[in-house]
Short mmCIF file of C-alpha atoms and ligand atoms in Angstrom, two decimals:
data_model
loop_
_atom_site.label_atom_id
_atom_site.label_comp_id
_atom_site.label_asym_id
_atom_site.label_seq_id
_atom_site.Cartn_x
_atom_site.Cartn_y
_atom_site.Cartn_z
CA MET A 2 4.75 -43.99 -26.42
CA THR A 3 5.66 -40.78 -24.67
CA ARG A 4 4.01 -40.04 -21.41
CA PRO A 5 1.06 -37.65 -21.48
CA VAL A 6 1.98 -34.29 -20.03
CA ARG A 7 0.64 -33.89 -16.50
CA VAL A 8 2.00 -31.01 -14.43
CA ARG A 9 1.00 -29.63 -11.09
CA PHE A 10 1.19 -26.41 -9.13
CA ALA A 11 1.53 -27.33 -5.47
CA PRO A 12 1.33 -24.29 -3.23
CA SER A 13 1.50 -24.52 0.56
CA PRO A 14 -1.39 -22.44 1.87
CA THR A 15 0.71 -20.64 4.46
CA GLY A 16 0.03 -17.23 2.97
CA ASN A 17 -1.32 -15.48 -0.11
CA LEU A 18 -0.37 -16.43 -3.65
CA HIS A 19 2.75 -14.41 -4.22
CA ILE A 20 4.44 -13.25 -7.41
CA GLY A 21 6.92 -16.16 -7.53
CA GLY A 22 4.22 -18.76 -6.97
CA ALA A 23 2.04 -17.17 -9.59
CA ARG A 24 4.82 -17.33 -12.16
CA THR A 25 5.35 -21.03 -11.37
CA ALA A 26 1.61 -21.62 -11.78
CA ILE A 27 1.57 -19.71 -15.09
CA TYR A 28 4.47 -21.73 -16.52
CA ASN A 29 2.89 -25.03 -15.46
CA TRP A 30 -0.42 -24.00 -16.95
CA ALA A 31 1.15 -22.78 -20.21
CA PHE A 32 3.22 -25.98 -20.53
CA ALA A 33 0.17 -28.19 -19.99
CA ARG A 34 -1.88 -26.22 -22.50
CA ARG A 35 0.88 -26.16 -25.09
CA HIS A 36 1.08 -29.92 -24.99
CA GLY A 37 -2.60 -30.69 -24.61
CA GLY A 38 -1.82 -32.08 -21.17
CA SER A 39 -3.39 -31.74 -17.74
CA PHE A 40 -2.75 -29.01 -15.20
CA VAL A 41 -3.34 -30.15 -11.65
CA LEU A 42 -3.70 -27.92 -8.60
CA ARG A 43 -2.61 -29.64 -5.42
CA ILE A 44 -2.71 -27.93 -2.06
CA GLU A 45 0.21 -28.88 0.17
CA ASP A 46 -1.42 -28.29 3.50
CA THR A 47 0.39 -30.83 5.65
CA ASP A 48 1.63 -28.17 8.05
CA PRO A 49 -1.49 -27.70 10.18
CA GLU A 50 0.00 -24.81 12.15
CA ARG A 51 0.63 -22.61 9.16
CA SER A 52 -1.95 -23.78 6.58
CA THR A 53 -5.38 -22.24 6.59
CA THR A 54 -8.47 -22.82 4.50
CA GLU A 55 -8.73 -19.06 4.01
CA ASN A 56 -5.27 -19.07 2.41
CA THR A 57 -6.30 -21.95 0.17
CA ALA A 58 -9.43 -20.07 -0.88
CA GLN A 59 -7.37 -16.98 -1.50
CA ILE A 60 -4.82 -18.83 -3.64
CA VAL A 61 -7.65 -20.33 -5.68
CA ARG A 62 -9.24 -16.91 -6.14
CA SER A 63 -5.98 -15.34 -7.24
CA LEU A 64 -5.26 -18.12 -9.72
CA ARG A 65 -8.73 -17.77 -11.20
CA TRP A 66 -8.41 -14.00 -11.29
CA LEU A 67 -5.20 -14.42 -13.32
CA GLY A 68 -7.23 -16.39 -15.82
CA LEU A 69 -5.71 -19.77 -15.08
CA ASP A 70 -7.85 -22.87 -15.15
CA TRP A 71 -6.90 -26.32 -13.95
CA ASP A 72 -8.16 -29.72 -15.04
CA GLU A 73 -8.03 -31.33 -11.61
CA GLY A 74 -7.87 -29.92 -8.16
CA PRO A 75 -9.88 -28.26 -5.41
CA GLU A 76 -13.42 -27.25 -6.38
CA ILE A 77 -13.43 -29.41 -9.50
CA GLY A 78 -12.04 -32.75 -8.34
CA GLY A 79 -10.60 -35.29 -10.78
CA ASN A 80 -9.56 -38.91 -11.06
CA TYR A 81 -6.43 -38.59 -8.95
CA GLY A 82 -7.87 -36.87 -5.88
CA PRO A 83 -8.12 -35.86 -3.17
CA TYR A 84 -6.11 -32.76 -4.07
CA LEU A 85 -5.51 -31.55 -0.55
CA GLN A 86 -2.51 -33.29 1.02
CA SER A 87 -4.22 -33.22 4.42
CA GLN A 88 -6.74 -35.73 2.97
CA ARG A 89 -4.07 -38.08 1.59
CA PHE A 90 -2.53 -39.52 4.74
CA ALA A 91 -3.80 -43.03 3.98
CA THR A 92 -1.80 -42.97 0.73
CA TYR A 93 1.33 -41.84 2.58
CA ASN A 94 0.98 -44.56 5.21
CA GLU A 95 0.55 -47.20 2.56
CA ALA A 96 3.69 -45.98 0.75
CA LEU A 97 5.64 -45.98 4.01
CA GLU A 98 4.60 -49.54 4.70
CA ARG A 99 5.84 -50.50 1.24
CA LEU A 100 9.20 -48.88 1.94
CA LYS A 101 9.43 -50.64 5.31
CA ARG A 102 8.79 -53.97 3.58
CA ASN A 103 11.41 -53.44 0.92
CA GLY A 104 13.99 -52.25 3.48
CA SER A 105 14.50 -48.74 2.14
CA VAL A 106 13.69 -47.03 5.42
CA TYR A 107 14.62 -47.53 9.05
CA PRO A 108 13.44 -46.19 12.37
CA CYS A 109 15.71 -43.73 14.17
CA PHE A 110 15.43 -43.49 17.92
CA CYS A 111 17.87 -40.62 18.40
CA THR A 112 16.35 -37.80 20.40
CA PRO A 113 16.52 -34.18 19.18
CA ASP A 114 19.11 -33.49 21.89
CA GLU A 115 21.28 -36.35 20.77
CA LEU A 116 21.00 -35.23 17.15
CA ASN A 117 22.00 -31.69 18.08
CA ALA A 118 25.00 -32.92 20.00
CA LYS A 119 26.09 -35.08 17.08
CA ARG A 120 25.72 -32.21 14.64
CA GLU A 121 27.70 -29.86 16.82
CA ALA A 122 30.44 -32.44 17.25
CA ALA A 123 30.61 -32.98 13.47
CA GLN A 124 30.77 -29.24 12.89
CA ALA A 125 33.50 -28.86 15.50
CA ALA A 126 35.49 -31.63 13.82
CA ASN A 127 35.03 -29.80 10.48
CA LEU A 128 33.49 -32.83 8.81
CA SER A 129 32.26 -32.12 5.29
CA ASN A 130 29.04 -34.00 5.93
CA THR A 131 27.41 -32.87 9.13
CA GLY A 132 24.26 -34.89 8.50
CA TYR A 133 22.97 -37.77 10.53
CA ASP A 134 25.68 -40.31 11.53
CA ARG A 135 23.39 -43.24 10.69
CA SER A 136 23.81 -44.79 14.13
CA CYS A 137 20.33 -46.36 13.97
CA ARG A 138 20.69 -47.60 10.43
CA ASP A 139 21.97 -51.04 11.26
CA LEU A 140 20.35 -51.82 14.61
CA PRO A 141 19.50 -55.52 15.02
CA ALA A 142 15.93 -56.34 13.92
CA ASP A 143 14.88 -57.71 17.32
CA GLU A 144 16.10 -54.57 19.13
CA VAL A 145 14.18 -52.39 16.65
CA ALA A 146 11.02 -54.46 17.09
CA LYS A 147 11.31 -54.30 20.88
CA ARG A 148 11.93 -50.54 21.05
CA ILE A 149 8.98 -49.88 18.76
CA SER A 150 6.66 -52.16 20.72
CA ASP A 151 7.86 -50.48 23.94
CA GLY A 152 6.52 -47.25 22.40
CA GLU A 153 9.91 -45.51 22.12
CA SER A 154 9.65 -42.32 20.16
CA HIS A 155 11.18 -42.59 16.70
CA THR A 156 11.29 -41.13 13.23
CA TRP A 157 11.66 -42.99 9.95
CA ARG A 158 14.60 -42.24 7.70
CA LEU A 159 15.37 -43.10 4.11
CA LYS A 160 18.27 -45.54 3.81
CA VAL A 161 20.40 -43.76 1.22
CA PRO A 162 22.09 -46.48 -0.91
CA LEU A 163 25.75 -45.87 -0.25
CA ASP A 164 26.93 -47.60 -3.43
CA HIS A 165 24.61 -45.46 -5.56
CA GLY A 166 27.04 -43.12 -7.29
CA PRO A 167 26.09 -39.47 -7.83
CA VAL A 168 22.41 -38.61 -8.11
CA THR A 169 22.11 -37.10 -11.56
CA PHE A 170 19.22 -35.65 -13.51
CA ASP A 171 18.72 -33.60 -16.62
CA ASP A 172 17.06 -30.43 -15.52
CA LEU A 173 15.09 -28.90 -18.36
CA VAL A 174 16.38 -25.45 -17.42
CA PHE A 175 19.74 -26.05 -15.71
CA GLY A 176 20.88 -29.04 -17.75
CA THR A 177 22.66 -32.03 -16.25
CA THR A 178 22.78 -31.62 -12.49
CA SER A 179 24.58 -33.95 -10.16
CA PHE A 180 24.86 -34.41 -6.40
CA PRO A 181 27.52 -36.73 -4.90
CA ILE A 182 25.90 -39.54 -2.90
CA GLU A 183 28.34 -38.86 -0.04
CA GLN A 184 26.55 -35.57 0.58
CA MET A 185 23.17 -37.23 0.89
CA ASP A 186 21.78 -37.55 4.35
CA ASP A 187 19.51 -40.36 5.52
CA PHE A 188 16.77 -37.78 5.77
CA ILE A 189 13.61 -38.12 7.81
CA ILE A 190 10.47 -39.05 5.89
CA LEU A 191 8.17 -39.52 8.89
CA ARG A 192 8.48 -37.34 12.00
CA SER A 193 8.16 -38.76 15.51
CA ASP A 194 4.64 -37.33 15.73
CA GLY A 195 3.66 -39.47 12.76
CA SER A 196 3.53 -36.63 10.21
CA PRO A 197 5.26 -37.24 6.88
CA THR A 198 7.76 -34.74 5.54
CA TYR A 199 7.57 -32.69 2.33
CA ASN A 200 10.31 -34.61 0.52
CA PHE A 201 8.38 -37.82 1.05
CA VAL A 202 4.80 -36.79 0.38
CA VAL A 203 5.64 -34.75 -2.69
CA CYS A 204 7.01 -37.89 -4.33
CA ILE A 205 4.09 -40.07 -3.33
CA ASP A 206 1.70 -37.48 -4.75
CA ASP A 207 3.67 -36.92 -7.93
CA VAL A 208 3.81 -40.66 -8.52
CA SER A 209 0.19 -41.39 -7.69
CA MET A 210 -1.01 -38.38 -9.68
CA ASP A 211 1.13 -39.54 -12.60
CA ILE A 212 2.94 -36.21 -12.86
CA SER A 213 5.26 -36.12 -15.88
CA HIS A 214 7.05 -32.80 -15.28
CA VAL A 215 7.78 -30.97 -12.05
CA ILE A 216 8.14 -27.27 -12.74
CA ARG A 217 8.97 -25.25 -9.63
CA GLY A 218 11.28 -22.67 -8.11
CA ASP A 219 15.01 -23.40 -7.87
CA ASP A 220 14.78 -23.11 -4.11
CA HIS A 221 13.77 -26.77 -4.42
CA LEU A 222 16.82 -27.77 -6.49
CA SER A 223 18.58 -29.23 -3.47
CA ASN A 224 15.49 -31.29 -2.61
CA THR A 225 15.45 -32.93 -5.98
CA PRO A 226 18.20 -35.54 -5.35
CA LYS A 227 16.44 -36.56 -2.14
CA GLN A 228 13.23 -36.95 -4.05
CA ILE A 229 14.95 -38.97 -6.76
CA LEU A 230 16.11 -41.38 -4.07
CA VAL A 231 12.52 -41.66 -2.83
CA TYR A 232 11.29 -42.43 -6.36
CA GLU A 233 13.94 -45.10 -6.61
CA ALA A 234 12.97 -46.59 -3.29
CA LEU A 235 9.35 -46.66 -4.45
CA GLY A 236 10.43 -48.29 -7.72
CA ALA A 237 8.67 -45.49 -9.60
CA PRO A 238 10.04 -43.44 -12.51
CA ALA A 239 11.01 -39.89 -11.59
CA PRO A 240 9.30 -37.06 -13.45
CA HIS A 241 11.25 -34.58 -15.55
CA PHE A 242 12.37 -31.57 -13.55
CA ALA A 243 12.47 -27.91 -14.56
CA HIS A 244 13.67 -25.47 -11.92
CA LEU A 245 12.99 -21.79 -12.32
CA SER A 246 15.42 -19.13 -11.22
CA MET A 247 14.45 -16.89 -8.40
CA ILE A 248 12.74 -13.56 -8.84
CA LEU A 249 14.76 -10.71 -7.38
CA GLY A 250 13.78 -7.28 -6.21
CA PRO A 251 15.33 -4.19 -7.82
CA ASP A 252 18.16 -4.31 -5.25
CA GLY A 253 19.21 -7.76 -6.45
CA LYS A 254 17.97 -9.51 -3.32
CA ARG A 255 15.34 -12.24 -3.44
CA LEU A 256 11.91 -10.65 -3.86
CA SER A 257 10.19 -10.40 -0.51
CA LYS A 258 7.81 -8.26 1.46
CA ARG A 259 10.65 -5.80 2.03
CA HIS A 260 10.22 -4.76 -1.60
CA GLY A 261 6.56 -3.84 -1.17
CA ALA A 262 3.51 -5.71 -2.40
CA THR A 263 4.32 -9.27 -3.38
CA SER A 264 0.91 -10.91 -3.37
CA VAL A 265 -1.23 -11.24 -6.46
CA GLU A 266 -4.19 -9.98 -4.46
CA ALA A 267 -2.35 -6.75 -3.61
CA TYR A 268 -1.79 -6.10 -7.31
CA GLN A 269 -5.42 -6.88 -8.03
CA GLN A 270 -6.50 -4.37 -5.37
CA GLN A 271 -4.29 -1.69 -6.83
CA GLY A 272 -6.05 -1.94 -10.17
CA PHE A 273 -3.68 -4.04 -12.23
CA LEU A 274 -5.38 -6.05 -14.93
CA PRO A 275 -5.00 -9.82 -14.72
CA GLU A 276 -3.96 -10.00 -18.37
CA ALA A 277 -1.19 -7.45 -17.77
CA LEU A 278 0.08 -9.17 -14.62
CA LEU A 279 0.05 -12.56 -16.34
CA ASN A 280 1.91 -11.13 -19.33
CA TYR A 281 4.48 -9.44 -17.11
CA LEU A 282 5.04 -12.51 -14.92
CA ALA A 283 5.40 -14.73 -17.98
CA LEU A 284 8.35 -12.55 -19.02
CA LEU A 285 10.14 -12.99 -15.71
CA GLY A 286 12.41 -15.69 -16.94
CA TRP A 287 10.87 -16.57 -20.31
CA SER A 288 10.77 -14.72 -23.58
CA LEU A 289 8.59 -15.18 -26.62
CA ASP A 290 11.18 -14.15 -29.21
CA GLY A 291 13.55 -11.91 -27.31
CA GLU A 292 11.72 -8.72 -28.27
CA THR A 293 7.93 -8.94 -28.07
CA THR A 294 6.77 -7.82 -24.66
CA VAL A 295 3.00 -7.56 -24.97
CA PHE A 296 1.25 -10.80 -25.78
CA SER A 297 -1.93 -12.61 -24.83
CA SER A 298 -2.30 -15.71 -22.73
CA ASP A 299 -3.22 -17.54 -25.95
CA THR A 300 0.13 -16.63 -27.45
CA LEU A 301 1.85 -17.74 -24.24
CA LYS A 302 0.20 -21.13 -24.23
CA GLU A 303 0.88 -21.67 -27.91
CA ASN A 304 4.57 -20.87 -27.55
CA PHE A 305 5.76 -21.68 -24.05
CA GLY A 306 8.73 -24.00 -23.81
CA PHE A 307 11.85 -24.54 -21.71
CA ASP A 308 14.18 -23.60 -24.55
CA ARG A 309 13.45 -19.92 -23.94
CA ILE A 310 13.71 -19.98 -20.15
CA SER A 311 16.66 -18.18 -18.69
CA ARG A 312 18.85 -19.58 -15.96
CA ASN A 313 19.54 -16.10 -14.70
CA PRO A 314 17.37 -14.71 -11.96
CA ALA A 315 14.74 -12.26 -13.18
CA VAL A 316 14.28 -8.82 -11.63
CA PHE A 317 10.74 -7.78 -10.71
CA ASP A 318 10.33 -4.18 -11.77
CA GLU A 319 7.05 -2.59 -10.76
CA THR A 320 7.61 0.36 -13.11
CA LYS A 321 7.67 -2.02 -16.06
CA LEU A 322 4.60 -3.81 -14.79
CA THR A 323 2.82 -0.47 -14.46
CA TRP A 324 3.84 0.45 -17.98
CA MET A 325 2.47 -2.85 -19.21
CA ASN A 326 -0.78 -2.29 -17.33
CA SER A 327 -1.21 1.10 -18.94
CA ALA A 328 -0.58 -0.48 -22.35
CA TYR A 329 -3.36 -2.98 -21.64
CA ILE A 330 -5.75 -0.23 -20.49
CA LYS A 331 -5.04 1.73 -23.67
CA ALA A 332 -5.71 -1.28 -25.85
CA MET A 333 -8.57 -2.99 -24.08
CA GLY A 334 -11.53 -1.06 -25.50
CA ALA A 335 -14.53 0.36 -23.72
CA SER A 336 -16.46 -2.83 -23.15
CA PHE A 337 -13.68 -4.78 -21.47
CA PHE A 338 -12.76 -1.66 -19.57
CA VAL A 339 -16.23 -1.38 -18.04
CA ASP A 340 -16.21 -5.05 -16.98
CA ALA A 341 -12.80 -4.68 -15.39
CA TRP A 342 -13.43 -1.32 -13.79
CA LEU A 343 -16.85 -2.00 -12.29
CA PRO A 344 -15.58 -4.06 -9.32
CA TYR A 345 -13.20 -1.22 -8.35
CA LEU A 346 -15.95 1.29 -8.69
CA GLN A 347 -18.24 -0.71 -6.48
CA GLU A 348 -15.55 -1.34 -3.96
CA VAL A 349 -15.21 2.36 -3.21
CA GLY A 350 -19.00 2.64 -3.13
CA PHE A 351 -19.35 4.93 -6.10
CA THR A 352 -22.80 4.63 -7.53
CA ARG A 353 -25.03 7.13 -9.22
CA ASN A 354 -28.15 5.88 -7.57
CA GLY A 355 -27.54 3.43 -4.77
CA ASP A 356 -27.28 -0.09 -5.98
CA THR A 357 -29.07 -0.03 -9.31
CA LEU A 358 -26.00 -0.13 -11.50
CA LEU A 359 -26.64 -3.75 -12.23
CA ASP A 360 -29.49 -5.70 -13.69
CA ALA A 361 -30.77 -8.91 -12.11
CA SER A 362 -28.02 -10.99 -13.68
CA GLY A 363 -25.37 -8.77 -12.15
CA ALA A 364 -24.38 -7.08 -15.42
CA LEU A 365 -24.69 -3.46 -16.29
CA LEU A 366 -27.73 -2.82 -18.39
CA SER A 367 -26.88 -2.21 -21.95
CA GLY A 368 -28.58 0.39 -24.02
CA THR A 369 -28.32 3.19 -26.46
CA PRO A 370 -26.26 6.25 -25.47
CA ALA A 371 -27.59 7.71 -22.24
CA THR A 372 -29.99 10.59 -22.60
CA VAL A 373 -29.50 13.73 -20.57
CA GLU A 374 -32.75 12.91 -18.77
CA GLU A 375 -31.26 9.58 -17.72
CA VAL A 376 -28.04 11.21 -16.60
CA ASP A 377 -29.90 13.95 -14.75
CA ALA A 378 -32.11 11.45 -13.01
CA ASP A 379 -29.00 9.64 -11.79
CA VAL A 380 -30.40 6.39 -13.10
CA ILE A 381 -27.24 5.31 -14.73
CA THR A 382 -27.74 1.64 -15.34
CA ASN A 383 -26.79 2.36 -18.90
CA ARG A 384 -23.61 0.65 -19.94
CA CYS A 385 -23.03 3.21 -22.65
CA TRP A 386 -22.56 5.89 -20.05
CA TYR A 387 -19.68 3.94 -18.48
CA GLU A 388 -18.25 3.07 -21.83
CA ALA A 389 -18.17 6.77 -22.71
CA ILE A 390 -15.84 7.32 -19.76
CA TYR A 391 -13.25 5.01 -21.28
CA PRO A 392 -11.82 7.37 -23.95
CA LEU A 393 -11.41 10.05 -21.29
CA VAL A 394 -9.23 7.91 -19.06
CA ALA A 395 -7.69 5.32 -21.39
CA GLU A 396 -4.63 7.39 -22.26
CA ARG A 397 -4.01 8.61 -18.73
CA ALA A 398 -4.82 5.91 -16.20
CA LYS A 399 -2.06 3.47 -15.46
CA LYS A 400 -4.15 1.45 -13.03
CA LEU A 401 -7.85 1.02 -12.47
CA ASP A 402 -7.80 2.58 -9.03
CA GLU A 403 -6.59 5.80 -10.68
CA VAL A 404 -9.73 5.78 -12.81
CA ASN A 405 -11.76 6.07 -9.61
CA ALA A 406 -9.83 9.14 -8.58
CA MET A 407 -10.15 10.69 -12.03
CA THR A 408 -13.90 10.14 -12.21
CA ALA A 409 -14.90 10.65 -8.57
CA PHE A 410 -16.60 13.94 -9.50
CA LEU A 411 -19.14 12.01 -11.58
CA PHE A 412 -20.36 10.13 -8.52
CA SER A 413 -20.77 12.83 -5.91
CA GLY A 414 -24.23 14.13 -6.72
CA ASP A 415 -24.61 17.86 -6.16
CA LYS A 416 -21.62 17.90 -3.87
CA VAL A 417 -18.22 18.90 -5.15
CA PHE A 418 -15.12 18.00 -3.22
CA TYR A 419 -13.04 21.08 -3.80
CA ASP A 420 -9.31 20.88 -3.88
CA GLU A 421 -8.33 24.04 -1.96
CA LYS A 422 -5.29 24.74 -4.11
CA SER A 423 -7.33 24.53 -7.31
CA VAL A 424 -9.98 26.79 -5.82
CA GLU A 425 -7.34 29.41 -4.86
CA LYS A 426 -5.64 29.24 -8.21
CA CYS A 427 -8.63 29.11 -10.55
CA LEU A 428 -11.73 30.36 -8.76
CA ARG A 429 -10.77 33.00 -6.20
CA LYS A 430 -9.69 35.51 -8.77
CA PRO A 431 -11.22 38.75 -9.92
CA GLY A 432 -13.70 38.32 -12.75
CA ILE A 433 -14.33 34.62 -12.22
CA ASP A 434 -17.83 35.16 -10.81
CA LYS A 435 -18.61 36.84 -14.14
CA VAL A 436 -17.17 33.87 -16.03
CA LEU A 437 -19.45 31.52 -14.15
CA THR A 438 -22.49 33.75 -14.61
CA ARG A 439 -21.90 33.95 -18.36
CA CYS A 440 -21.35 30.27 -18.52
CA LEU A 441 -24.69 29.67 -16.77
CA ASP A 442 -26.39 31.96 -19.29
CA GLU A 443 -25.09 29.89 -22.15
CA LEU A 444 -25.95 26.59 -20.57
CA ALA A 445 -29.47 27.71 -19.77
CA ASN A 446 -30.45 27.22 -23.37
CA GLU A 447 -32.68 24.18 -23.11
CA ASP A 448 -32.71 23.61 -26.86
CA MET A 449 -29.01 22.86 -26.89
CA LEU A 450 -28.13 19.18 -27.09
CA TRP A 451 -26.20 18.21 -23.93
CA GLN A 452 -23.29 16.81 -25.82
CA HIS A 453 -19.65 17.70 -25.70
CA ALA A 454 -19.43 19.20 -29.18
CA GLU A 455 -22.46 21.42 -28.57
CA LEU A 456 -21.19 22.39 -25.14
CA GLU A 457 -17.86 23.37 -26.58
CA GLU A 458 -19.57 25.36 -29.28
CA ALA A 459 -21.71 27.19 -26.70
CA LEU A 460 -18.79 28.13 -24.44
CA ARG A 461 -16.08 28.66 -27.03
CA SER A 462 -16.58 32.42 -27.43
CA LEU A 463 -16.59 33.21 -23.70
CA PRO A 464 -12.88 33.97 -23.34
CA GLU A 465 -12.99 36.50 -26.13
CA GLN A 466 -16.18 38.05 -24.87
CA LEU A 467 -14.71 38.39 -21.37
CA ASP A 468 -11.27 39.29 -22.60
CA LEU A 469 -9.69 36.45 -20.68
CA LYS A 470 -7.35 33.67 -21.72
CA PRO A 471 -9.21 30.43 -22.64
CA LYS A 472 -7.22 28.61 -19.96
CA VAL A 473 -8.46 30.97 -17.25
CA VAL A 474 -12.10 30.56 -18.31
CA PHE A 475 -12.09 26.81 -18.82
CA GLN A 476 -10.02 25.99 -15.74
CA ALA A 477 -12.51 28.00 -13.70
CA VAL A 478 -15.40 25.96 -15.11
CA ARG A 479 -13.47 22.78 -14.58
CA VAL A 480 -12.76 23.49 -10.91
CA ALA A 481 -16.36 24.68 -10.37
CA VAL A 482 -17.74 21.44 -11.74
CA CYS A 483 -15.09 18.83 -10.92
CA GLY A 484 -13.41 20.35 -7.87
CA ASN A 485 -9.87 20.24 -9.22
CA MET A 486 -7.65 21.17 -12.13
CA VAL A 487 -6.89 17.65 -13.30
CA SER A 488 -10.20 16.17 -14.38
CA PRO A 489 -10.56 14.50 -17.77
CA PRO A 490 -11.33 16.66 -20.84
CA LEU A 491 -13.82 19.35 -19.86
CA PHE A 492 -16.69 19.15 -22.34
CA GLU A 493 -16.86 15.38 -22.24
CA SER A 494 -16.89 15.62 -18.45
CA LEU A 495 -19.82 18.04 -18.52
CA GLU A 496 -21.71 15.75 -20.89
CA LEU A 497 -21.24 12.79 -18.59
CA LEU A 498 -22.14 14.76 -15.50
CA GLY A 499 -25.41 15.93 -17.01
CA ARG A 500 -27.17 19.23 -17.31
CA LYS A 501 -28.73 19.38 -13.86
CA ARG A 502 -25.54 18.66 -11.89
CA THR A 503 -23.36 20.88 -14.05
CA ILE A 504 -25.61 23.87 -13.62
CA ALA A 505 -26.11 23.22 -9.89
CA ARG A 506 -22.39 22.97 -9.36
CA ILE A 507 -21.53 26.12 -11.28
CA LYS A 508 -24.15 28.00 -9.27
CA ALA A 509 -22.73 26.61 -6.01
CA ALA A 510 -19.22 27.64 -7.05
CA ARG A 511 -20.40 31.14 -7.90
CA ASN A 512 -22.03 31.40 -4.48
CA LEU A 513 -18.73 30.35 -2.94
CA LEU A 514 -17.17 33.45 -4.49
CA LEU A 515 -19.87 35.97 -3.55
N1 LIG B 6 4.58 -26.87 -1.52
C1 LIG B 6 5.84 -26.59 -2.14
C2 LIG B 6 6.05 -25.09 -2.13
O1 LIG B 6 5.11 -24.35 -1.99
C3 LIG B 6 5.84 -27.15 -3.53
C4 LIG B 6 7.12 -27.65 -3.94
C5 LIG B 6 7.06 -28.44 -5.23
O2 LIG B 6 6.54 -27.93 -6.20
O3 LIG B 6 7.54 -29.54 -5.21
O4 LIG B 6 7.17 -24.66 -2.27
#
């Protein structure tokens, strides 16, 4: 019987979830889902100085925002918990005791100063292996017992079996990978302060959580032979390994803060859609069929496999990500758009009437298309009003925060924030006061439906009547109402703004000119 697929994402909460970690999480998740297996989230918080609960909460939030779900882990528990390493010390101690009993570990009494001196001497002598010289490996048992009972400070090291032969494994991405045993150090598994090291605890956890595949960044490739030796010492089967190539910045160097935003949260704040980010990250090292770039998370989890993972490092290109985001905005439809946009809108404090955008359940009220009375009264709890914004911005906004900028004029009441350049260019010109006056005359007709087609109809003949180019007339109205030359299509904008505001703003702009 083949082993059920159980994979884990094991972030250290020493910072935000970054792009590389998110990709690792996505691949683990997709692999588990493809094979009907379990995806475990384990928080590797054994470094108390650098791990914080806020970072853990943030990582969890970012993973959820990306649309990932896990079967076991923080917040949901599971049969293999606890899922925070800081709560698993009893398991580590027990495993250490087992290794002491079977003779696979030994205490090392060398002080840090002694170790440094040995390393420097080995380097000076140009030795190929500058690791620990194993001087404590074969101390007599009674000496060891005495030094320990005397309270002498010591670490515990793994006794690398010298007759082992190369440590070899079949990496699912890199193929057969081998490390000569001569290069393997008797590495420390328990520090002198009693804290276990990563290479030790990761194995205990992967064994006791029954992990079948370890999928992680190739920065851990050199840890893998050490971990294989720990599995062997524990008498436990090693999982399969799949190491993922690094993600590089556009300059070919490993992606880091130098390249700009690298955390998932930063991309969320900028108005990237989780579906677009997930899609883009999935492509950093994996391909569906070599050509398709836009696909859903369902497609990813139905098709993900190691056969299409590249060994070459992937380059993170924000321009491509932005393009993908705009493709998702174009395709998402009004309803999804409103749900995704609302948090951004609220974050900048844009509301039409204080905090009544939402009903008691926290959703926008739904309804029939907003009436002009509703719009004029500023009581826009009507979902349709927000959905009507979508076609105006869908083709132009690359990110959701840009939608806020494009639609700010709809949320500023009677006030208009004038862009000085636009005012100079479009309003402060001879004849424009007349344009605005005529426009007000036309809009004063209360029988006219306040809808974009009717508005267009009403204002269409103004340029001819005034003997001005349409662009001059309509840009003037646009700047009067929206404050700048780059608002969404004019008549739709007037419809959404409402009769009362539109008229008040045109009057105010005319006064500005008088
Ligand atoms: N906590 C490790 C890291 O964040 C996980 C390594 C692993 O997956 O084994 O790099």
